[in-house]
């Protein structure tokens, strides 16, 4: 177990060391590629400045992600009850993923102003579909025998959903949650890039415009840290809410 | 000097500071009238992208760069090995705009407490703060970083003011029938500056001064021709680029020529004025905009005359 | 007594089962035996009121002479495998039929609780299915079915997921359980050893389309069913089953 | 079958009609939200101009995607043979997905110049991991009995891989291919945004800076069309290369 | 003759099988029977040389007195289920053992081709497994095993995936096949009806840790194995198997 954590860390440390050595030996301009030590220094020196930006990003991401999960859940409940609607809408949802958000984001700022709405919408756009697809496929993973059993007991459509389909979808739901969470922070930063008052996206934009690659990378580190923290939180929540003996084993 | 034979053209790239517009007119003229080819150069004008031309130039991704004044000064002060060779606009083309029907704004002091649509560069704070303070207001306002969305946001009344280039967005606003008013920076304590630098890396200048000379002279010829034939140059530009609105290009060229932006008095096109260069640099140093690679605010070095080099202009 | 008449089950214009008639006495175990695909599960699902969407059926069902429509509370169905919900405890699984029927949770658990001992599951109430052996899981599934207090129990190959030794044990257990608490049972299986070991009456189905080929009573008392006593009957059944052309 | 195509199309048409009606009735400025008819007109009028950009994007996407698939395949072969390397590297690969590319893209242009390399690299970065994860999980989906059988026949590690693991991974590979293909064009446009000579990204950027929302959306339509075409192509290839009776049925 | 001595299989410090000894004659079918989890599959996998990574084993294996190390060409292994590769045709599946052993494809197919008729698979050469019935798939798996020309065939519950009627048919088929082309067979099963119906000798394993509890010859000739003739032996075996405490 310890090895499973240490080996990747060792490889990561080796990568950083290589990067540091390259910067020092090749004398790369820190304007172009700052060494890891420089990024770390920038991060520590500017932590007070970065913190409120990180916090802004985190709130938008959390709000967008929560809304997305809630919305995906509601949609999934409706669609599983209406297979015709599912057949009509899913191709559109999938096609929506082929739209380059880089082009859409500035337009969304125009359409919806620079408040929370466009940013939350973008996060929802990015994270909604993986959740929805996971949930719907989770519902379908219910063993037919479970459905048969309940129906023979006189259960209606809704009871079958609540007592068999929904619990069966738990692993798929957690998997979808994990995929979506991976993109929540990144999508927020992306949305901020197109227009915001505050946030890591704005910080990165300003750092870039001021030729501070070290600050850009420091913000990247913060963003990756936030995502990893979010994933760890989900992992913990999954463990704590697990029912049955698999509660002891990591099931997510 | 002897023009190089046309079959051995030297490839040269130049990165732009913004989507192709009339600031770049001389480059297009020089290319499309064959000035570059005559100088033995095959010039590629790289399209604008999300990566700043100063960074592209400093990293070696391009041979020359068309830089904003701020872009050049920040990069140079920050330690990038850049030398300015040229200044296009003899006066500041930037200005602060707001909607004319916004009764709450009559003078820069009124901007205090208003919402500004910004672009995420460090000098905007110094600029706006100085203007408000110079006019006696409290330099406090709300910034929303919007980039190009700023103009639509202003037109929609979502923000109170933003910055624009008078000879481009300003002309466009007028063409769209938008009623907008503007404050000139120079009227409120900002030194009038030249804008639109062409720069290269000092290493390029040292290694191949002849190339720089050939490139810059052809460029100068292009701008000179454009200043003398604004409408023909505008047509050339329209043919070269993908302009949804040809009237904008013509209008812009007209504004540039009428405003005396390209030719100012007897100075040759593109000449860098030592005093105004130093004044602007000084302003940026003093307002704490310029920082070193580690992020520390830089102190005025006393002399910035080494930051530009126009020896290519001399015989 | 349960009576099926003129049952025809169709899929895509093809008859899976044609004009099948069936009588189940109010007591005892009836085995429904036949080759794979002959329609045993389909008949059982029709009785349970859960025929899959693609299938259409016509036929009448009478309970003590009165026509009824499935799903009906007089019939309880136990699907193949154990179909225990892994996210519920054994007690919750056992009470499932009662809570689905609308009994409050507390009352349902009170009804189930006294039965654990008789089903060899004392102390397992709070465990999850994954913590139980195959035989125990199967008994828990029986508990869930039996507590529903229906008059007829429909079992679809209840022991097919078990290994042969556990299956022998569970057959013995079911036999004694049914002697202690008699209930009419329709047991679907394709194992002739199982059918002869447990049933009071064996219905042999044939395929293409599914129909009842033979009805064979098992006259040997339950406690005298040694291998030797069953051998002649098994030989007959084996011949009957192997006669059917392979599919 | 026909219904399965027609219903989504009908819903899509209804959405477009609603959008068109909104633009006309509410009198929205086409600078902010052009109606679908405006987008279509812009697309038709400027098709000659858009085509070379679309072609540039397509070449980069195709190159990057092919390289990514090849690279993911090679990596998967190496990693499945070296479980220790897999344990060491996978967490890093996954962590790499938490990096906001919007920050990294301009730096990559600075590091690798204006040529193909940074763009292809970005496409690879985006599309590599879904492929790799799909392949590795595909290899694991081989039934143990198949492996046992081959080993008992005297097969070595490589034979087991080639004859059982690899063919077993086909459905997972196709699924990964589809996910990655969905992102290939979008990622290319994104990379072009940070710096390119030509491409839909550059076109969108120029259209945006010239306040032409209609051209931006026209380019978005082209990009979505390219992605859908790529997906259709993959679907076709999957069908044509299917072995066994499932070749008749859609297996992808 | 194949001889196993002192076979101990360990997992996580626990003995799954302890000090097991085994002799397989050069002819005839030996059944290895026992409750689930007693280690039947583990013993078979050890013989096939494919014990899972987590397990450690000590013990000696001799073929006609000479020590050998598995995997060995004299033994061929047929895993549970049919393990046919769905992406290969039946002919390719059947030739798998030969091509893996290095025979050129053409030669392997030439070796396999004449056997299809005897295995009831004539005309199926170019079909894929999914296009075949369960019994046919099982015969294809047998063909793949038998064409390897080993001296001993290891079968792990070959019929467990089949329904009971098809299983009866396949048992008859295997019996006649082995009479036509004799081969030594070690057949793992937990079905006593199957073991008694097929084997010449039955080894009964017990669990915890796995060991051989009894060795029971089946003295009835293969063509006289009626239900009645086997009944006494089955009764004995049943008692033996049910004695073992349930797990
Ligand atoms: N939903 C369905 N649509 C079409 N055909 C079906 C469907 N369900 C079952 N069948 C067909 O109906 C026939 C009978 O199936 P059924 O499951 O009732 O057989 P069974 O006797 O229970 O078989 P087994 O012993 O294998 O469980 C089979 O040929 C099967 O292919
Ligand atoms: N890889 C492994 N690691 C640890 N324990 C194992 C492993 N494989 C099997 N076991 C254990 O070894 C014991 C014997 O397993 P095996 O599969 O040999 O039994 P079996 O007699 O074939 O059972 P069945 O009749 O169910 O097939 C079981 O208790 C099982 O849990
Ligand atoms: Mg069935
Ligand atoms: Mg086994």
GROMACS .gro file of N, CA, C and O in nm, chain C residues 145-184:
model
  160
  712UNK      N    1  -3.926  -1.538   0.004
  712UNK     CA    2  -4.042  -1.585  -0.072
  712UNK      C    3  -4.151  -1.637   0.022
  712UNK      O    4  -4.269  -1.603   0.007
  713UNK      N    5  -4.111  -1.720   0.120
  713UNK     CA    6  -4.208  -1.790   0.203
  713UNK      C    7  -4.285  -1.695   0.296
  713UNK      O    8  -4.401  -1.719   0.327
  714UNK      N    9  -4.217  -1.586   0.340
  714UNK     CA   10  -4.281  -1.497   0.435
  714UNK      C   11  -4.393  -1.417   0.367
  714UNK      O   12  -4.473  -1.354   0.434
  715UNK      N   13  -4.398  -1.424   0.235
  715UNK     CA   14  -4.503  -1.348   0.166
  715UNK      C   15  -4.640  -1.413   0.180
  715UNK      O   16  -4.741  -1.356   0.139
  716UNK      N   17  -4.641  -1.537   0.236
  716UNK     CA   18  -4.768  -1.601   0.270
  716UNK      C   19  -4.861  -1.618   0.151
  716UNK      O   20  -4.983  -1.609   0.166
  717UNK      N   21  -4.802  -1.645   0.034
  717UNK     CA   22  -4.887  -1.672  -0.081
  717UNK      C   23  -4.933  -1.817  -0.073
  717UNK      O   24  -4.885  -1.895   0.011
  718UNK      N   25  -5.025  -1.854  -0.160
  718UNK     CA   26  -5.072  -1.994  -0.158
  718UNK      C   27  -4.987  -2.083  -0.247
  718UNK      O   28  -4.975  -2.202  -0.222
  719UNK      N   29  -4.928  -2.022  -0.350
  719UNK     CA   30  -4.845  -2.101  -0.441
  719UNK      C   31  -4.711  -2.031  -0.459
  719UNK      O   32  -4.704  -1.910  -0.481
  720UNK      N   33  -4.604  -2.112  -0.450
  720UNK     CA   34  -4.470  -2.056  -0.464
  720UNK      C   35  -4.413  -2.100  -0.598
  720UNK      O   36  -4.413  -2.219  -0.629
  721UNK      N   37  -4.365  -2.001  -0.676
  721UNK     CA   38  -4.307  -2.031  -0.807
  721UNK      C   39  -4.155  -2.023  -0.795
  721UNK      O   40  -4.099  -1.917  -0.768
  722UNK      N   41  -4.088  -2.138  -0.816
  722UNK     CA   42  -3.941  -2.141  -0.801
  722UNK      C   43  -3.877  -2.168  -0.936
  722UNK      O   44  -3.902  -2.272  -0.998
  723UNK      N   45  -3.790  -2.076  -0.982
  723UNK     CA   46  -3.721  -2.098  -1.109
  723UNK      C   47  -3.579  -2.146  -1.082
  723UNK      O   48  -3.491  -2.067  -1.048
  724UNK      N   49  -3.557  -2.273  -1.100
  724UNK     CA   50  -3.424  -2.334  -1.079
  724UNK      C   51  -3.357  -2.277  -0.956
  724UNK      O   52  -3.249  -2.218  -0.965
  725UNK      N   53  -3.414  -2.297  -0.840
  725UNK     CA   54  -3.361  -2.232  -0.720
  725UNK      C   55  -3.218  -2.274  -0.688
  725UNK      O   56  -3.144  -2.199  -0.626
  726UNK      N   57  -3.177  -2.394  -0.732
  726UNK     CA   58  -3.047  -2.444  -0.687
  726UNK      C   59  -2.942  -2.441  -0.797
  726UNK      O   60  -2.833  -2.492  -0.780
  727UNK      N   61  -2.974  -2.378  -0.910
  727UNK     CA   62  -2.882  -2.392  -1.024
  727UNK      C   63  -2.749  -2.321  -1.001
  727UNK      O   64  -2.650  -2.355  -1.063
  728UNK      N   65  -2.746  -2.222  -0.909
  728UNK     CA   66  -2.620  -2.152  -0.887
  728UNK      C   67  -2.533  -2.222  -0.783
  728UNK      O   68  -2.421  -2.178  -0.756
  729UNK      N   69  -2.585  -2.326  -0.723
  729UNK     CA   70  -2.511  -2.393  -0.614
  729UNK      C   71  -2.428  -2.509  -0.668
  729UNK      O   72  -2.462  -2.568  -0.770
  730UNK      N   73  -2.321  -2.545  -0.596
  730UNK     CA   74  -2.247  -2.664  -0.637
  730UNK      C   75  -2.327  -2.787  -0.597
  730UNK      O   76  -2.419  -2.781  -0.515
  731UNK      N   77  -2.294  -2.901  -0.658
  731UNK     CA   78  -2.377  -3.021  -0.645
  731UNK      C   79  -2.395  -3.065  -0.500
  731UNK      O   80  -2.503  -3.109  -0.461
  732UNK      N   81  -2.290  -3.052  -0.421
  732UNK     CA   82  -2.301  -3.100  -0.283
  732UNK      C   83  -2.394  -3.010  -0.202
  732UNK      O   84  -2.485  -3.057  -0.132
  733UNK      N   85  -2.374  -2.879  -0.216
  733UNK     CA   86  -2.464  -2.786  -0.148
  733UNK      C   87  -2.607  -2.804  -0.199
  733UNK      O   88  -2.703  -2.793  -0.124
  734UNK      N   89  -2.620  -2.835  -0.328
  734UNK     CA   90  -2.752  -2.855  -0.384
  734UNK      C   91  -2.823  -2.973  -0.318
  734UNK      O   92  -2.940  -2.963  -0.282
  735UNK      N   93  -2.749  -3.082  -0.299
  735UNK     CA   94  -2.808  -3.198  -0.229
  735UNK      C   95  -2.857  -3.157  -0.091
  735UNK      O   96  -2.967  -3.189  -0.048
  736UNK      N   97  -2.770  -3.084  -0.020
  736UNK     CA   98  -2.805  -3.038   0.114
  736UNK      C   99  -2.930  -2.952   0.112
  736UNK      O  100  -3.019  -2.966   0.195
  737UNK      N  101  -2.936  -2.859   0.015
  737UNK     CA  102  -3.049  -2.765   0.009
  737UNK      C  103  -3.178  -2.837  -0.031
  737UNK      O  104  -3.286  -2.799   0.014
  738UNK      N  105  -3.165  -2.942  -0.112
  738UNK     CA  106  -3.285  -3.019  -0.147
  738UNK      C  107  -3.341  -3.085  -0.022
  738UNK      O  108  -3.463  -3.079   0.004
  739UNK      N  109  -3.252  -3.143   0.056
  739UNK     CA  110  -3.296  -3.204   0.182
  739UNK      C  111  -3.362  -3.100   0.272
  739UNK      O  112  -3.467  -3.123   0.332
  740UNK      N  113  -3.298  -2.982   0.277
  740UNK     CA  114  -3.349  -2.877   0.363
  740UNK      C  115  -3.488  -2.832   0.317
  740UNK      O  116  -3.581  -2.820   0.399
  741UNK      N  117  -3.505  -2.812   0.187
  741UNK     CA  118  -3.633  -2.764   0.135
  741UNK      C  119  -3.742  -2.868   0.163
  741UNK      O  120  -3.855  -2.834   0.200
  742UNK      N  121  -3.707  -2.995   0.144
  742UNK     CA  122  -3.804  -3.101   0.167
  742UNK      C  123  -3.855  -3.095   0.311
  742UNK      O  124  -3.976  -3.094   0.337
  743UNK      N  125  -3.760  -3.085   0.405
  743UNK     CA  126  -3.803  -3.084   0.545
  743UNK      C  127  -3.876  -2.955   0.580
  743UNK      O  128  -3.972  -2.953   0.657
  744UNK      N  129  -3.832  -2.846   0.519
  744UNK     CA  130  -3.898  -2.716   0.543
  744UNK      C  131  -4.046  -2.722   0.498
  744UNK      O  132  -4.135  -2.675   0.568
  745UNK      N  133  -4.066  -2.782   0.383
  745UNK     CA  134  -4.203  -2.788   0.330
  745UNK      C  135  -4.289  -2.887   0.408
  745UNK      O  136  -4.411  -2.872   0.414
  746UNK      N  137  -4.223  -2.986   0.468
  746UNK     CA  138  -4.300  -3.075   0.554
  746UNK      C  139  -4.343  -3.002   0.680
  746UNK      O  140  -4.455  -3.017   0.727
  747UNK      N  141  -4.255  -2.917   0.732
  747UNK     CA  142  -4.287  -2.842   0.854
  747UNK      C  143  -4.393  -2.735   0.825
  747UNK      O  144  -4.480  -2.709   0.909
  748UNK      N  145  -4.384  -2.671   0.707
  748UNK     CA  146  -4.480  -2.565   0.674
  748UNK      C  147  -4.526  -2.586   0.531
  748UNK      O  148  -4.470  -2.527   0.439
  749UNK      N  149  -4.626  -2.668   0.510
  749UNK     CA  150  -4.663  -2.708   0.374
  749UNK      C  151  -4.713  -2.590   0.291
  749UNK      O  152  -4.774  -2.498   0.341
  750UNK      N  153  -4.680  -2.597   0.163
  750UNK     CA  154  -4.715  -2.491   0.069
  750UNK      C  155  -4.715  -2.553  -0.071
  750UNK      O  156  -4.634  -2.642  -0.098
  751UNK      N  157  -4.803  -2.508  -0.156
  751UNK     CA  158  -4.800  -2.559  -0.293
  751UNK      C  159  -4.682  -2.494  -0.366
  751UNK      O  160  -4.660  -2.374  -0.354
   0.00000   0.00000   0.00000
